[in-house]
mmCIF file of C-alpha atoms in Angstrom:
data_model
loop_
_atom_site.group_PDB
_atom_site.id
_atom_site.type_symbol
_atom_site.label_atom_id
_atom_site.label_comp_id
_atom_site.label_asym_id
_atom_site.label_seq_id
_atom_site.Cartn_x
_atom_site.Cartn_y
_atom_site.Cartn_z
ATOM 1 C CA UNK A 54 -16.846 89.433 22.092
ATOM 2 C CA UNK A 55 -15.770 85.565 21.796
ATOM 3 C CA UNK A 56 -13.160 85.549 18.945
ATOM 4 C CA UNK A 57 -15.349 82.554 17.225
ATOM 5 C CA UNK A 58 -18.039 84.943 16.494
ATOM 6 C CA UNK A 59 -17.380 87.966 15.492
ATOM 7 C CA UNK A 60 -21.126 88.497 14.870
ATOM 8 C CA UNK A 61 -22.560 88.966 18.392
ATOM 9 C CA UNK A 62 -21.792 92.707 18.456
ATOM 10 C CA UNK A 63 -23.661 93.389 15.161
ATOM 11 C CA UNK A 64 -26.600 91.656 16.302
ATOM 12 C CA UNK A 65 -26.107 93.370 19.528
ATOM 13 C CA UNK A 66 -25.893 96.680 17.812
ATOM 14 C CA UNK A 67 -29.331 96.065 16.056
ATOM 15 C CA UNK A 68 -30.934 95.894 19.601
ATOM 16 C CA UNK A 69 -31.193 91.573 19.397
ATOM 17 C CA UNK A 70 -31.387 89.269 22.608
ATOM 18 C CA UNK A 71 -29.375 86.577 21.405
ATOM 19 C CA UNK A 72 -27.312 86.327 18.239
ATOM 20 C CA UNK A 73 -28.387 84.889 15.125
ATOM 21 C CA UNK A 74 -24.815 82.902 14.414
ATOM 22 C CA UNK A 75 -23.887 81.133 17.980
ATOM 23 C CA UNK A 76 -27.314 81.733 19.503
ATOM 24 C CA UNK A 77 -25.835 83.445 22.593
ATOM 25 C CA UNK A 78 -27.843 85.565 24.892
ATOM 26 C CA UNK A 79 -26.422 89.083 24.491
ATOM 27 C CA UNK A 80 -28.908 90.411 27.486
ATOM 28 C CA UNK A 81 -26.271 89.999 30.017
ATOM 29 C CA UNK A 82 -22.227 89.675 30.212
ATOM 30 C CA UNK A 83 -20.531 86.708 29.187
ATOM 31 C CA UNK A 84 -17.379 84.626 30.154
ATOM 32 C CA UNK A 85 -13.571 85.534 29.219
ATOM 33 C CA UNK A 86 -12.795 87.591 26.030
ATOM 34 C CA UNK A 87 -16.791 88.286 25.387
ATOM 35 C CA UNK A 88 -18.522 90.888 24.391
ATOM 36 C CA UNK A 89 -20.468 92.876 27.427
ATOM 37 C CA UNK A 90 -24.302 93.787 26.670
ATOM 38 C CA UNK A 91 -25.811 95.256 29.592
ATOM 39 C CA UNK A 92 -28.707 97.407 29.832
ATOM 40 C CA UNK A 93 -28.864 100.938 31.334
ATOM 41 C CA UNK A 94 -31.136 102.292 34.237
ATOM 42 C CA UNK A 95 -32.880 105.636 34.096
ATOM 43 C CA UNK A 96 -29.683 107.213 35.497
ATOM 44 C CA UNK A 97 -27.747 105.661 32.689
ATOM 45 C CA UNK A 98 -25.706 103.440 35.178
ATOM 46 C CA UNK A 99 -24.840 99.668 34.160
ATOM 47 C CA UNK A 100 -26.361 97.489 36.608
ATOM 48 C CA UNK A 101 -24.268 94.919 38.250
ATOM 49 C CA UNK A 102 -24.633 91.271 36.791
ATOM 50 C CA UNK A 103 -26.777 89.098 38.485
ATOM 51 C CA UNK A 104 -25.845 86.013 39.922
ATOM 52 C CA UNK A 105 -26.617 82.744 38.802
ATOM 53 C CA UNK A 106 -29.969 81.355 39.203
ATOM 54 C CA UNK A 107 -30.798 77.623 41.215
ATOM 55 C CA UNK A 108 -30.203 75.301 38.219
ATOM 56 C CA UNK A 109 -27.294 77.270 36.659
ATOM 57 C CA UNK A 110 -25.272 77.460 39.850
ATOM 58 C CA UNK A 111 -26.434 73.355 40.179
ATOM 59 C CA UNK A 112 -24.644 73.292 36.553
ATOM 60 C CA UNK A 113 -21.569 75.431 38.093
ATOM 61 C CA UNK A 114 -20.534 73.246 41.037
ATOM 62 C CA UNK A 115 -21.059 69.922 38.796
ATOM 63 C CA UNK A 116 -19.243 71.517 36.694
ATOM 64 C CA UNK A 117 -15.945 72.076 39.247
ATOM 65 C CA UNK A 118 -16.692 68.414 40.007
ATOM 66 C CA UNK A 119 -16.598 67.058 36.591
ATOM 67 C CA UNK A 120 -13.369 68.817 35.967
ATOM 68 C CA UNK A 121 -11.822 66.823 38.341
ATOM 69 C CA UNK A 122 -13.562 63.765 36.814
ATOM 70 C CA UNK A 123 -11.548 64.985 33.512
ATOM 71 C CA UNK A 124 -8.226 65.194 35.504
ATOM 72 C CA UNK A 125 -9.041 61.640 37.051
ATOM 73 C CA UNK A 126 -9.349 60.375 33.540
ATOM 74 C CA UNK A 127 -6.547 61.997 32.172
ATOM 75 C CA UNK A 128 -4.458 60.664 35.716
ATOM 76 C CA UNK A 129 -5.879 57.169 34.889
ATOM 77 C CA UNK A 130 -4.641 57.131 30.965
ATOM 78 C CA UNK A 131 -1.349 58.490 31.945
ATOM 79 C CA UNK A 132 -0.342 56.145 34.881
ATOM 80 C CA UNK A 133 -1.536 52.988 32.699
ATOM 81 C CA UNK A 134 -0.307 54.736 29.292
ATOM 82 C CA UNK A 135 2.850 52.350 29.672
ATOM 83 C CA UNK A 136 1.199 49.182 30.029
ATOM 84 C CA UNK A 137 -1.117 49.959 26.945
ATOM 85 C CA UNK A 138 1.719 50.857 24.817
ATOM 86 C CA UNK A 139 3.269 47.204 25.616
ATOM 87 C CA UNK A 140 -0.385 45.910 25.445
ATOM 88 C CA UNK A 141 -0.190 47.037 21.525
ATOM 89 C CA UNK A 142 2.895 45.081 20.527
ATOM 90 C CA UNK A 143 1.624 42.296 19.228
ATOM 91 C CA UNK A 144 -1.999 43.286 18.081
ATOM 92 C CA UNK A 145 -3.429 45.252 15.468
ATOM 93 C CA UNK A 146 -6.235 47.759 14.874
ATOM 94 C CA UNK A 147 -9.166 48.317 11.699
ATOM 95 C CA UNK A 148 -9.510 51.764 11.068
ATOM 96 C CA UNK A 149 -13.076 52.521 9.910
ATOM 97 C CA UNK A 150 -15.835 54.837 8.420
ATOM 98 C CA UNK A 151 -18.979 55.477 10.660
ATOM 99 C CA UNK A 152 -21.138 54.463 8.152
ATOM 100 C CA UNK A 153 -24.665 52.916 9.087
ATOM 101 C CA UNK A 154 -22.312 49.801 8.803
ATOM 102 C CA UNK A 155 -19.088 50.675 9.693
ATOM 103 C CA UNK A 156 -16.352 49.951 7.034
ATOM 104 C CA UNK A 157 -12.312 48.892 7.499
ATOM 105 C CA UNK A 158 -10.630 51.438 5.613
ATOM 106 C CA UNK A 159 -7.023 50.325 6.882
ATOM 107 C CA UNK A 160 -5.156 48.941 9.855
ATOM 108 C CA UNK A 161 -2.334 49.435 12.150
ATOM 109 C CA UNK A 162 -0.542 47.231 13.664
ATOM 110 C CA UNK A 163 3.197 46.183 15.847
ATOM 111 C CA UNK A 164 4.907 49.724 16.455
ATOM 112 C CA UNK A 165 2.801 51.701 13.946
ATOM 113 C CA UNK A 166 -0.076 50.949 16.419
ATOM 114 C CA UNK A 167 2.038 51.828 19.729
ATOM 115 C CA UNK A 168 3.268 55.106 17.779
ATOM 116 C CA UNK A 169 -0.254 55.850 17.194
ATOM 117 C CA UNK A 170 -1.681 54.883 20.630
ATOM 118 C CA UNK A 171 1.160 57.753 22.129
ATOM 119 C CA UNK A 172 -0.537 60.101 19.577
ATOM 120 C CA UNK A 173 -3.440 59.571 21.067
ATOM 121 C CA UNK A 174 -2.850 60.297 24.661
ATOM 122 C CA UNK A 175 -0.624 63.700 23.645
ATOM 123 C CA UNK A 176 -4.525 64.861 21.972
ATOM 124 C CA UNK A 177 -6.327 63.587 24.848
ATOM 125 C CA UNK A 178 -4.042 65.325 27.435
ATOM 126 C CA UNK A 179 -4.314 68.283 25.321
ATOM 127 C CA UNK A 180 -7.601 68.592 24.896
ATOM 128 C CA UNK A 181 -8.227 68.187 28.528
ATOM 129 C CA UNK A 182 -5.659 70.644 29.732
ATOM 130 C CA UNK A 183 -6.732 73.707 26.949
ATOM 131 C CA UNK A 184 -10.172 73.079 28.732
ATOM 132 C CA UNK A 185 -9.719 73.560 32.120
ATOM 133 C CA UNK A 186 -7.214 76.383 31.325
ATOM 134 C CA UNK A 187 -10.370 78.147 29.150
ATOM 135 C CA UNK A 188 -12.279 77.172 31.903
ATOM 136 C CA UNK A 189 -10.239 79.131 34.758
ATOM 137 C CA UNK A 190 -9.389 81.821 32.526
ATOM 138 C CA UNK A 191 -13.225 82.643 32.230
ATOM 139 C CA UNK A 192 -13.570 82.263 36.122
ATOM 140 C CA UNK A 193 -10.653 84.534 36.831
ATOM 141 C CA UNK A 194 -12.405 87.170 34.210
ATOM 142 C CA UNK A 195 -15.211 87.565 35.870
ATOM 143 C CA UNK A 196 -13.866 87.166 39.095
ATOM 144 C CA UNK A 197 -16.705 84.918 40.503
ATOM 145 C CA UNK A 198 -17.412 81.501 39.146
ATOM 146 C CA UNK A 199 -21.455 82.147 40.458
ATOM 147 C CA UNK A 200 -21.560 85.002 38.651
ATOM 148 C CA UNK A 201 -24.589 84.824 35.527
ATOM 149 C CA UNK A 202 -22.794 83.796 32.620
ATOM 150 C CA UNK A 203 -19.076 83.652 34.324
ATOM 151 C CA UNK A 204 -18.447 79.960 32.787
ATOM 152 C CA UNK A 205 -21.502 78.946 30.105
ATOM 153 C CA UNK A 206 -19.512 80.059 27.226
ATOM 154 C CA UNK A 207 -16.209 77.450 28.327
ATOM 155 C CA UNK A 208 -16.661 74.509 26.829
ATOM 156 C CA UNK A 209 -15.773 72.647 30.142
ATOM 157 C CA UNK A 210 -19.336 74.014 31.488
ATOM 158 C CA UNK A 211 -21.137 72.075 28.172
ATOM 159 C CA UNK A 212 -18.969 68.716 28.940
ATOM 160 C CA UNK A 213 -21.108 68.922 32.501
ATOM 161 C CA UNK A 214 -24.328 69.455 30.967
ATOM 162 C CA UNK A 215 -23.973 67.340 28.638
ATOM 163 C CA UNK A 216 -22.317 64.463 30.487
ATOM 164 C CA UNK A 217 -25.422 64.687 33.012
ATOM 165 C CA UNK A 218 -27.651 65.271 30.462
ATOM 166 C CA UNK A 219 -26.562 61.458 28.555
ATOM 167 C CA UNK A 220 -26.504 59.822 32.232
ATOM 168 C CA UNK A 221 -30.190 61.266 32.808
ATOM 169 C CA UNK A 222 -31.268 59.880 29.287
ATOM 170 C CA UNK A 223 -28.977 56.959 29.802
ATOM 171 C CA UNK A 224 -30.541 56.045 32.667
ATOM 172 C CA UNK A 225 -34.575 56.537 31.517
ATOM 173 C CA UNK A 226 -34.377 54.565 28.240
ATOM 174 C CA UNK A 227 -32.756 51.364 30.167
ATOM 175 C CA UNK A 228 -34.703 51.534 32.699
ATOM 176 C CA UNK A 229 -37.341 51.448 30.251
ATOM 177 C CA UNK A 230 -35.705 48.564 28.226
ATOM 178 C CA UNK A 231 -35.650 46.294 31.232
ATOM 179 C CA UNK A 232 -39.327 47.700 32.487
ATOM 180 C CA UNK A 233 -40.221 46.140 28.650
ATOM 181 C CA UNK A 234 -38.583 42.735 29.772
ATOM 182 C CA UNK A 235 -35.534 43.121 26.646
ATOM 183 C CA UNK A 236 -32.201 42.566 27.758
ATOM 184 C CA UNK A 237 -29.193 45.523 28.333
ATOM 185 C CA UNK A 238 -25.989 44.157 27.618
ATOM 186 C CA UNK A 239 -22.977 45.513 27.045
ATOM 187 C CA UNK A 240 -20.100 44.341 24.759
ATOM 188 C CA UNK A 241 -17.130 42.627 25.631
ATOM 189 C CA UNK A 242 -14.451 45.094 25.471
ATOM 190 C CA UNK A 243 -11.353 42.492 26.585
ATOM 191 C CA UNK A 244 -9.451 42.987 29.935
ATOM 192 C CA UNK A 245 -8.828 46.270 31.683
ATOM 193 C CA UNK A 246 -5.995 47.598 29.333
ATOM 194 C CA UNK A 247 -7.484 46.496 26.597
ATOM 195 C CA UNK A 248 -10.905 48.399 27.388
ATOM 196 C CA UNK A 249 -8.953 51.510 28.569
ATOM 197 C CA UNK A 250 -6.887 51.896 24.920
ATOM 198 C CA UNK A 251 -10.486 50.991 23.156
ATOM 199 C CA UNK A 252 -12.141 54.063 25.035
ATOM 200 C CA UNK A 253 -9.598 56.187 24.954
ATOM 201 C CA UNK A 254 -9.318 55.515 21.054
ATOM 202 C CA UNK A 255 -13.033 55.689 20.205
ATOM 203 C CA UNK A 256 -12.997 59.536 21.121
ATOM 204 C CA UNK A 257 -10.270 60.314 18.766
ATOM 205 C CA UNK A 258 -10.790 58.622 15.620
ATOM 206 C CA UNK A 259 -14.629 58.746 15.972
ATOM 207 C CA UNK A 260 -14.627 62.044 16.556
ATOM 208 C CA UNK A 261 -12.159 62.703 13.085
ATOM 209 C CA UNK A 262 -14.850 60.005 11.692
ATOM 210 C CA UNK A 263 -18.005 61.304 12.474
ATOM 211 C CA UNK A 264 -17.510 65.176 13.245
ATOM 212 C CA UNK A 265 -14.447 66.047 11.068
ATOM 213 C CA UNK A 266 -15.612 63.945 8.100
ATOM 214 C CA UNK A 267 -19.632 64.780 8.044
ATOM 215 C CA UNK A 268 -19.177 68.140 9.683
ATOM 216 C CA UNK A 269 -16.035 70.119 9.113
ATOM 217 C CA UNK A 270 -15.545 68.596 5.529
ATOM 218 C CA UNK A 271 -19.121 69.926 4.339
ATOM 219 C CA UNK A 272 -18.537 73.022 5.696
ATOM 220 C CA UNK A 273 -15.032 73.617 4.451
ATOM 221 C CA UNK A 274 -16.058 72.579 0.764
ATOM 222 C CA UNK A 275 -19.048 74.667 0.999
ATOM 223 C CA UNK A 276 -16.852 77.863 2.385
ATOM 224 C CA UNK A 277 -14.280 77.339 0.161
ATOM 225 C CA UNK A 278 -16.968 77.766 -2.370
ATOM 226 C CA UNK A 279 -18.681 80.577 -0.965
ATOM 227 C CA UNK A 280 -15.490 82.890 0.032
ATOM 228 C CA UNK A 281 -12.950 81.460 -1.885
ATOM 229 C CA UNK A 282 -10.480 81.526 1.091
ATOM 230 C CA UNK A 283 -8.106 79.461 2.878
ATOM 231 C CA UNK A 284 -9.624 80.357 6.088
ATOM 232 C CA UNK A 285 -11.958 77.643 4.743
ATOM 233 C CA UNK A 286 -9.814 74.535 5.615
ATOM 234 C CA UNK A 287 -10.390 75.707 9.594
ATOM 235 C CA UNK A 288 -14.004 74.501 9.465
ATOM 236 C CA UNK A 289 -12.366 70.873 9.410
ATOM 237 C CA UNK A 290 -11.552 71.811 12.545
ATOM 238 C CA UNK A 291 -14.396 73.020 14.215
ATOM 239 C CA UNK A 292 -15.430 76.285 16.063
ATOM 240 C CA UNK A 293 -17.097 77.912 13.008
ATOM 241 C CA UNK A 294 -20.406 78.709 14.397
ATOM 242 C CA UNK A 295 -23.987 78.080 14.474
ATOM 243 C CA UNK A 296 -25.869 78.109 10.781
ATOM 244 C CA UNK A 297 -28.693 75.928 9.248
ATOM 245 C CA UNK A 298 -26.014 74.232 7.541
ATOM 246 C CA UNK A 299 -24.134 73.527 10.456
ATOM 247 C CA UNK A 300 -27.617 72.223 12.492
ATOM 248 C CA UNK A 301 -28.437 69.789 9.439
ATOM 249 C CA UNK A 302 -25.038 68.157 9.789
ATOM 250 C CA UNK A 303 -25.101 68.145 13.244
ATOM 251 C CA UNK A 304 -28.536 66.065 12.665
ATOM 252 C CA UNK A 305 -26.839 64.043 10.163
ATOM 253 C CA UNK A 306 -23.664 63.063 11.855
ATOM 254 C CA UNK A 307 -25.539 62.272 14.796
ATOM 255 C CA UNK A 308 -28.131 59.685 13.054
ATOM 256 C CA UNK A 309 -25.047 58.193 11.524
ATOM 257 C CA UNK A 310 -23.065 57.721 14.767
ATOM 258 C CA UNK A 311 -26.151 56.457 16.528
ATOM 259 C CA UNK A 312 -26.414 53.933 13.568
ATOM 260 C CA UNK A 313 -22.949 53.354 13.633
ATOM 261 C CA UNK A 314 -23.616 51.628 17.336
ATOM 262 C CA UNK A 315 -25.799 49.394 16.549
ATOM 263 C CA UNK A 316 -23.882 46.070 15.118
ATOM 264 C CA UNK A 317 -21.500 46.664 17.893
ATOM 265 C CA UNK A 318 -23.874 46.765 21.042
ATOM 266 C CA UNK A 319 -25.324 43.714 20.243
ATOM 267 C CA UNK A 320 -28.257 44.823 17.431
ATOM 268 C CA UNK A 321 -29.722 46.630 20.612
ATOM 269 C CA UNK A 322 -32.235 49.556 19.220
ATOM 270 C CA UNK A 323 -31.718 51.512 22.449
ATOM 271 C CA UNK A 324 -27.960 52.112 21.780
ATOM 272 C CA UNK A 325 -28.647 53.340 18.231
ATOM 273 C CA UNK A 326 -31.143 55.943 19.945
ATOM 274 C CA UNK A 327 -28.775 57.157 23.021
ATOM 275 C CA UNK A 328 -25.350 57.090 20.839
ATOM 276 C CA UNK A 329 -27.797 59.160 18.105
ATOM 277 C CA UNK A 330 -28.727 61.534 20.877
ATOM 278 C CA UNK A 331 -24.783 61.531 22.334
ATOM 279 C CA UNK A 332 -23.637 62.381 18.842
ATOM 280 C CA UNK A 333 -25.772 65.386 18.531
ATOM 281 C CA UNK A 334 -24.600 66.777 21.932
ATOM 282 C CA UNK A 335 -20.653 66.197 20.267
ATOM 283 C CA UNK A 336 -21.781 67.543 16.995
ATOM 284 C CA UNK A 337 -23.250 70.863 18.794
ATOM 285 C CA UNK A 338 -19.106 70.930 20.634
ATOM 286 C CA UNK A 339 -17.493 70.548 17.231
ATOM 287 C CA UNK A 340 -19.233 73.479 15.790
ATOM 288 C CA UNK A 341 -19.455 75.931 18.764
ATOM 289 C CA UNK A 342 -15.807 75.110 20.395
ATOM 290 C CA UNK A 343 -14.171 72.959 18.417
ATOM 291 C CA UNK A 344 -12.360 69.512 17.507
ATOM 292 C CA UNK A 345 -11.053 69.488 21.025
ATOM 293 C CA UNK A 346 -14.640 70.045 22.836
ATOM 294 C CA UNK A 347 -16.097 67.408 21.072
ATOM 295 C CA UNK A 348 -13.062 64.748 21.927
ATOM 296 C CA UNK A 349 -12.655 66.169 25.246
ATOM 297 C CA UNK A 350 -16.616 65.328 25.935
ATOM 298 C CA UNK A 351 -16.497 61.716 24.110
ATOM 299 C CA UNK A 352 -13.232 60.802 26.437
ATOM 300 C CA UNK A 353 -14.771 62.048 29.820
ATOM 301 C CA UNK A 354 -18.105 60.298 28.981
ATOM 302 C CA UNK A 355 -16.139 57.083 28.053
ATOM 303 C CA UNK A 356 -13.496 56.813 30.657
ATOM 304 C CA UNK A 357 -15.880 57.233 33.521
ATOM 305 C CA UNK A 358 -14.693 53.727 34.784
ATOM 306 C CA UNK A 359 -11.541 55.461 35.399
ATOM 307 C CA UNK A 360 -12.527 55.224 39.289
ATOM 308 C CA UNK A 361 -13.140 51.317 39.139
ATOM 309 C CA UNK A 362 -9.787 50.704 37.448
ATOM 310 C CA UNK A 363 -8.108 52.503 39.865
ATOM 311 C CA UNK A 364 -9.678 50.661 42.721
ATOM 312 C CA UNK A 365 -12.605 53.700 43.308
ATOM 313 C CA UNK A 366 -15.766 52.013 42.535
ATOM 314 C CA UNK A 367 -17.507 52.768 45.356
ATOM 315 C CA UNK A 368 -17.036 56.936 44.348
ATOM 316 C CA UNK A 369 -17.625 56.104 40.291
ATOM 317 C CA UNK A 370 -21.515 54.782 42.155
ATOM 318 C CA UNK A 371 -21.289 57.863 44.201
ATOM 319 C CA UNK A 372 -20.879 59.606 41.250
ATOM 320 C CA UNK A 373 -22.879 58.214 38.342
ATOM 321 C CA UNK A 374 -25.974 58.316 40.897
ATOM 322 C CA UNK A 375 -25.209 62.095 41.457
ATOM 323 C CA UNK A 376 -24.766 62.753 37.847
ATOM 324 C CA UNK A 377 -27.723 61.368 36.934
ATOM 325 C CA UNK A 378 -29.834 63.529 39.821
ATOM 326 C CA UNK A 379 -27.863 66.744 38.008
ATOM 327 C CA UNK A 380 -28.940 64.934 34.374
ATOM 328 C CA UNK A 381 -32.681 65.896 35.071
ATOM 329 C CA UNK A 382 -31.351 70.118 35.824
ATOM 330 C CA UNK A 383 -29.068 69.821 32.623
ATOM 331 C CA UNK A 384 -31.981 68.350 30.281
ATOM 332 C CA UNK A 385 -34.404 71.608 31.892
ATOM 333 C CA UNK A 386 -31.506 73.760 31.136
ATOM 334 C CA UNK A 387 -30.985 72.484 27.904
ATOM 335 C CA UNK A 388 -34.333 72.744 26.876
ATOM 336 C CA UNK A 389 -35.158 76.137 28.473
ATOM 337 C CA UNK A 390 -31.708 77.324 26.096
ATOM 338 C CA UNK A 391 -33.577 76.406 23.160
ATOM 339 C CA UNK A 392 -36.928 77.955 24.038
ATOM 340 C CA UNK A 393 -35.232 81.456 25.018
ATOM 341 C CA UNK A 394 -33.295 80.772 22.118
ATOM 342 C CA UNK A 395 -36.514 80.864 19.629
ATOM 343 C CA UNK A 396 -35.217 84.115 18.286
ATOM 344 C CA UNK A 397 -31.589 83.309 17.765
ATOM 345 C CA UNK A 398 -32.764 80.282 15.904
ATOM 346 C CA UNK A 399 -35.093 81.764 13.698
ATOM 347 C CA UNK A 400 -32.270 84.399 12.895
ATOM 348 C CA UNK A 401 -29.522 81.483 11.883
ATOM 349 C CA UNK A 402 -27.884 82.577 9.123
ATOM 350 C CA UNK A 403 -27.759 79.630 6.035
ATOM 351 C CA UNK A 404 -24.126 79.328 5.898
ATOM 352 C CA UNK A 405 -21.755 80.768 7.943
ATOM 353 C CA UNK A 406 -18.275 80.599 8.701
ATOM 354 C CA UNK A 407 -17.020 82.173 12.201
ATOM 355 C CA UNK A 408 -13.421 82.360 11.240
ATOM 356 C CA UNK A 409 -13.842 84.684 7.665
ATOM 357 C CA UNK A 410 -13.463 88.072 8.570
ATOM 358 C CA UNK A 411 -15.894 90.084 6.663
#
């Protein structure tokens, strides 16, 4: 049973197909440290698990490949990590709210800003190493990465689909834009080590902006009302679980991120509607995996000019084309999830709070 719900055997032992807190499908066996629910055959024997169909093993290999993508990134930020910190110096940074018009709460500046900058790459790193390490650990589990459900409970697997998923989408609604005769332009973000501590930035302080702040603060409050523990505070972390609550913030905090977008694109609509969309897919990390997922996916999707910085642009076309081929098997998968899903859904508890034990 995954140790962030502690839920999927009870809804397994009621006879369910998926459980009613995470939504998993509790039909077949899951990755590392899950819970096993297999059927029996007339002689009573477990079948053996099935391997993975067309799309998911699609999903699988893209998956291996945007793992190295991660460790590319994480490469890139470390090798120019020195030149940023000197970059940061002399310059300063606002701090804001992701508002619908985002707000300067406070700002950084001289050494505070370089201290803060080294923060920043230790979470990065961090999130990117815990992971592939989750990631391998569920491989080496099940002992075959192809293997029906070795890897779709690792957060690494959900950082593919939904990386494809936002280059698929991505790549529709601008084509669209320019079909429409509107311009797509994208902001100035300063030279190259200015852009790479910008992006490397946005997914740690949006993230704490938009997921721990709309997100893991509602939830806390309301569990700290509800159980009256101090198991509460972890919610501001993520990894609590699937509820209604949790899918009407997730709604929430993504309308306000896509908002958030919109005076700094350029007033372009389309931004407001694919950063809306992106911060759904990153509120759906926070609450299943955690803090970490949801930074880990905002970094990989933002540093994917790693490979141009580093004198690779020919591969980063190689692979944003390829990506965006995968995009159109990650939206199916995605949207076949929810359909098989209907039950799990409709079972969602109203509140719940994976890390009280009951």
């Amino acid at each position: 049973m995954n140790d962030q719900c502690p839920r999927c055997r009870e809804y397994a032992d009621e006879g369910r197909s998926f459980c009613g807190a995470c939504g998993r499908d509790l039909r077949s066996d899951v990755g590392s440290g899950s819970y096993s629910v297999r059927t029996q055959d007339a002689q009573g024997a477990v079948p053996e698990k099935q391997q993975a169909g067309f799309v998911e093993t699609v999903l699988l290999v893209t998956c291996i490949f945007v793992i190295f993508i991660a460790a590319f990134e994480a490469f890139t930020m470390v090798v120019n990590s020195w030149d940023i910190f000197s970059f940061l110096s002399d310059r300063s940074l606002g701090f804001f709210l992701l508002l619908p018009f985002p707000q300067v709460i406070f700002s950084l500046e001289g050494l505070a800003l370089q201290i803060y900058w080294v923060l920043v790459a230790i979470v990065l790193l961090s999130c990117v190493a815990i992971a592939i390490w989750k990631f391998i650990s569920a491989v080496k589990s099940s002992g075959n990465v192809l293997k029906q459900g070795a890897t779709e409970n690792t957060a690494a697997f959900w950082v593919c689909v939904f990386l494809a998923a936002m280059m698929f989408i991505n790549f529709i609604i601008t084509s669209i834009v320019i079909a429409s005769g509107s311009d797509v332009t994208v902001p100035d973000f300063g030279d190259k080590i200015e852009m790479m501590f910008l992006l490397a930035d946005a997914p740690f302080w949006e993230e704490i902006a938009a997921r721990v702040l709309f997100i893991g603060l509602p939830m806390a409050l309301i569990s700290l009302v509800v159980y009256r523990k101090k198991e509460s505070l972890r919610c501001l972390i993520g990894g609590f679980g699937m509820s209604t609550t949790a899918v009407v913030l997730i709604i929430i905090s993504g309308a306000i991120f896509g908002m958030a977008h919109y005076s700094g694109w350029d007033e372009q609509w389309w931004k407001v509607l694919t950063a809306g969309i992106m911060g759904i897919f990153l509120g759906y990390m926070f609450v299943r995996f955690g803090l970490y997922a949801s930074m880990l996916t905002h970094f990989v999707i933002n540093y994917l000019s790693s490979f141009d910085w580093m004198g690779a642009g020919g591969f980063e076309v190689f692979m944003s084309l390829a990506l965006i081929v995968v995009g159109f098997f990650a939206l199916y998968y995605i949207l076949k999830r929810l359909v098989d899903s209907k039950e799990a859904i409709n079972a969602l508890p109203a509140f719940y709070n994976g890390f009280i034990k009951k």
